[in-house]
Amino acid sequence: MGLNANLLKAITRKGFSVPTPIQRKTIPLLLDGQDVVGMARTGSGKTAAFVIPMIEKLKAHSAKVGARAVIMSPSRELALQTLKVVKEFGRGTDLRTVLLVGGDSLEEQFSSMTSNPDIIIATPGRFLHLKVEMDLDLSSVRYIVFDEADRLFEMGFAAQLAEILYALPASRQSLLFSATLPKSLVEFARAGLQEPKLVRLDAESKVSPDLESAFFTIKSADKEGALLHILQDIIKMPTGETEAAKKAKQAIGKKRKRGPDAPSAKDAPTEHSTIVFAATKHHVEYLTALLRSSGYAVSHVYGSLDQTARKMQVEEFRAGMTNVLVVTDVAARGIDIPILANVINYDFPAQPKIFVHRVGRTARAGRKGWSYSLVRDSDMPYLLDLQLFLSRRLVLGRQGSGEASFAHDVVVGSFVRSRMERCCEWVNKLLGEDEDLDALRVVASKGEKLYLRTRNAASTESVKRAKDVLADKASSEVSMLFDDAVDQAELEKEKMLARISGFRPPETIFEVGKRGQVDGAAEIMKKRREKVDPRRRQDAEAKAATAAEEAEEAAISTAVAAQEKPDEADVDIDMDSASEDELEITFSQPDKPSKGSFQDSEHFMSYTPKSLNLAEDRGYGVHSGGTDRRNGNFVEEARGATMDLNNDESRGFAEPSKARGMRWDKKNKKYVARANDEDGSRGAKMVRGESGQKIAASFRSGRFDAWRKTNKVGRMPRIGETEAPSSRQNGGQGVRYKHKAEKAPKEADKYRDDYHERKKRVNEAKEKRIGKFKEGAGKNELKGVDDVRKDRLLKQRKQEKFGRPSKKAKR
């Protein structure tokens, strides 16, 4: 690819020998300076695909002022991960990188920006704040990357991105990368792409081919027991402290190792490492307490958790101190846990693309991985949406035993009841003994009600299909995952339960014990049965006939296709017999349309979608990420499609519903749409940016001017000027200052032990005329307006407290 020696050395040190498909496809295009929109599944090396060409193009630090590359990330975690990758690939170069994310000190970021960085890695909100506060000029930016682009371009960042994009030069190179991108680039028109190249890899395998998935049907009351059953009996996770935690305890007091001998996250025992995804922060707290009570080493992360605590929890999991990480969707994007074995969907995701990002945490970089999903009856429509999105076969129970594959099919089944019951009893015992744990369960159940009320609706077709799937007895059969554990007795028990569940008594409650007696209710039921039973038989016969016809047609079409398709072994193609001229004529000239066709290929607009998989396009879309077809307000639909990573607590559940409807505007004395609140009509202080967009007035708070004054920073250099020689060492201040001020000591206190020493210093200051004892600078006895006011107030208070009427006044 023509990369320089330092960069190749850094890539080799990282352990990469062969580029991944997305890297092979995109790096040459980026080195040619073309705009690229890249889509590939998670764990396929997208971050390296845009970092390697960026470092190759920038090469070294530029003495001219101005950042040359900007990487926009939707979350703090993803930005930190990108910074780590940039530092690893940038070894051997003097490129300067700065991280601008929320939660960090503004003053430190002011100092970093004045040191003339080459690469800026930022979240949109904080970057816009610094741009407005510092009046940054972005005309020097040559390379802009939108990582997880579909998340960035959702309505949450619309105003920030419009302002940032307006300030970027038209000659920039723009890159968009994500694991889920729609085929239509109209949704990304705001990024200002110029003749972009679309690189859409692994469209057929949206998840890793090394990932195996199992889906378990479950009742709501058994979810906690099912989670423990998966950890104990399927993953076989050990309880107690991990090996890494024991080593860390033994190493207390010893000198911390650095360099190649330092403990790495890759050295952690990760064959059992598992991420559990829950719906809300209340579920996370409840499951964390439950798993810790069961003896597991657990970390947890959710949106409103403190930034420092979140970082510590993730680091503990990465280093192998804990085996289980319980999270909301805040960790679904961008957090790269080096070696992860399992993902458990405790709460089934409401959108297919959320599932893709969740299970993308495992089976990365060629490693094997498993995902386990708990599916209740209410989640079945979402499972069918996912099946359509992944274009996979649905296998219920043991229908496809021997043929079905956990890597290529959606395999649905239930747990072995006898094994799971032990875990359910253990959970009930814990809840009965621990009142705090039971209180957390109550809070989580209340939060779940709000969550279910506000999540996206499944498609109408899947809701209809879900009723048939749930009515099928195969959906309640034991999963193929437990084939080795299912013996003949278990099968007989399963069949007996199926017979009991399908049992229909010949008499109703009104007829029991009334044989031979004359009873009004019994007569009514008898007449009703005489009318209903024939119709039921007709429906059953019609359904059986339809199924037989469909099976016969499928067999005929398969046979015809087999006859028409020639055997590949019998077809002998001589590729050498065709000359280059013949090949050029054959493949360069497209087939001409028939004479009867009046369709203009350039201007014709078809009413049918070009893609055959409409569920796939609908699932990938930024503004159609949900699978519900109901049309509504554009902003409302976009909010519904937004994967709001911080909306995992009850406080934020009402936000989607509040976006609908009207509210009273006090200023204009009329009702306005709630969707317009983002433009400042709600009453928040807003100012106009350079692009005309309304932005928060708090972005211009004057803190940068105060910082400059405090740190004695002079005029900021303009874009294109040469930086000061010492800007790197002194945080951009450019000048070293030395303290030379002389101040007089305080008056000596006779009650202090060092009274005589202090008095001696005061006398020396008087002799040298230092500070307030300086020549002509005696004590100022003139009182100002504030001094007079304070004295009067003090005098009045004393009079009210101690003043008494005089004896003359009494008389």
mmCIF file of C-alpha atoms in Angstrom, residues 18 50 52 56-57 62 108 146 208 216 259 289 345 510 570 586 608 647 660 680 702 709 717:
data_model
loop_
_atom_site.group_PDB
_atom_site.id
_atom_site.type_symbol
_atom_site.label_atom_id
_atom_site.label_comp_id
_atom_site.label_asym_id
_atom_site.label_seq_id
_atom_site.Cartn_x
_atom_site.Cartn_y
_atom_site.Cartn_z
ATOM 1 C CA VAL A 18 -2.705 -9.087 6.876
ATOM 2 C CA PHE A 50 -9.208 5.361 8.820
ATOM 3 C CA ILE A 52 -3.603 4.307 9.212
ATOM 4 C CA GLU A 56 0.354 8.259 6.516
ATOM 5 C CA LYS A 57 -0.998 11.532 5.071
ATOM 6 C CA SER A 62 3.497 20.688 11.260
ATOM 7 C CA GLU A 108 -6.908 21.649 30.596
ATOM 8 C CA PHE A 146 -17.429 10.548 11.441
ATOM 9 C CA SER A 208 -19.364 -12.250 12.619
ATOM 10 C CA PHE A 216 -34.303 -19.242 24.630
ATOM 11 C CA GLY A 259 6.790 -1.834 29.950
ATOM 12 C CA ALA A 289 -26.410 -7.233 43.395
ATOM 13 C CA ASN A 345 -29.158 -10.345 26.093
ATOM 14 C CA PHE A 510 -71.820 -25.534 32.675
ATOM 15 C CA ASP A 570 -19.812 -31.144 -16.651
ATOM 16 C CA THR A 586 -18.183 -8.819 -24.478
ATOM 17 C CA THR A 608 -40.643 -0.760 -5.976
ATOM 18 C CA ASN A 647 -31.881 6.882 28.255
ATOM 19 C CA ARG A 660 -45.273 14.363 20.685
ATOM 20 C CA GLY A 680 -34.710 27.510 21.573
ATOM 21 C CA GLY A 702 -15.987 33.947 28.732
ATOM 22 C CA LYS A 709 -5.769 36.353 31.673
ATOM 23 C CA PRO A 717 -1.608 32.642 16.638
#
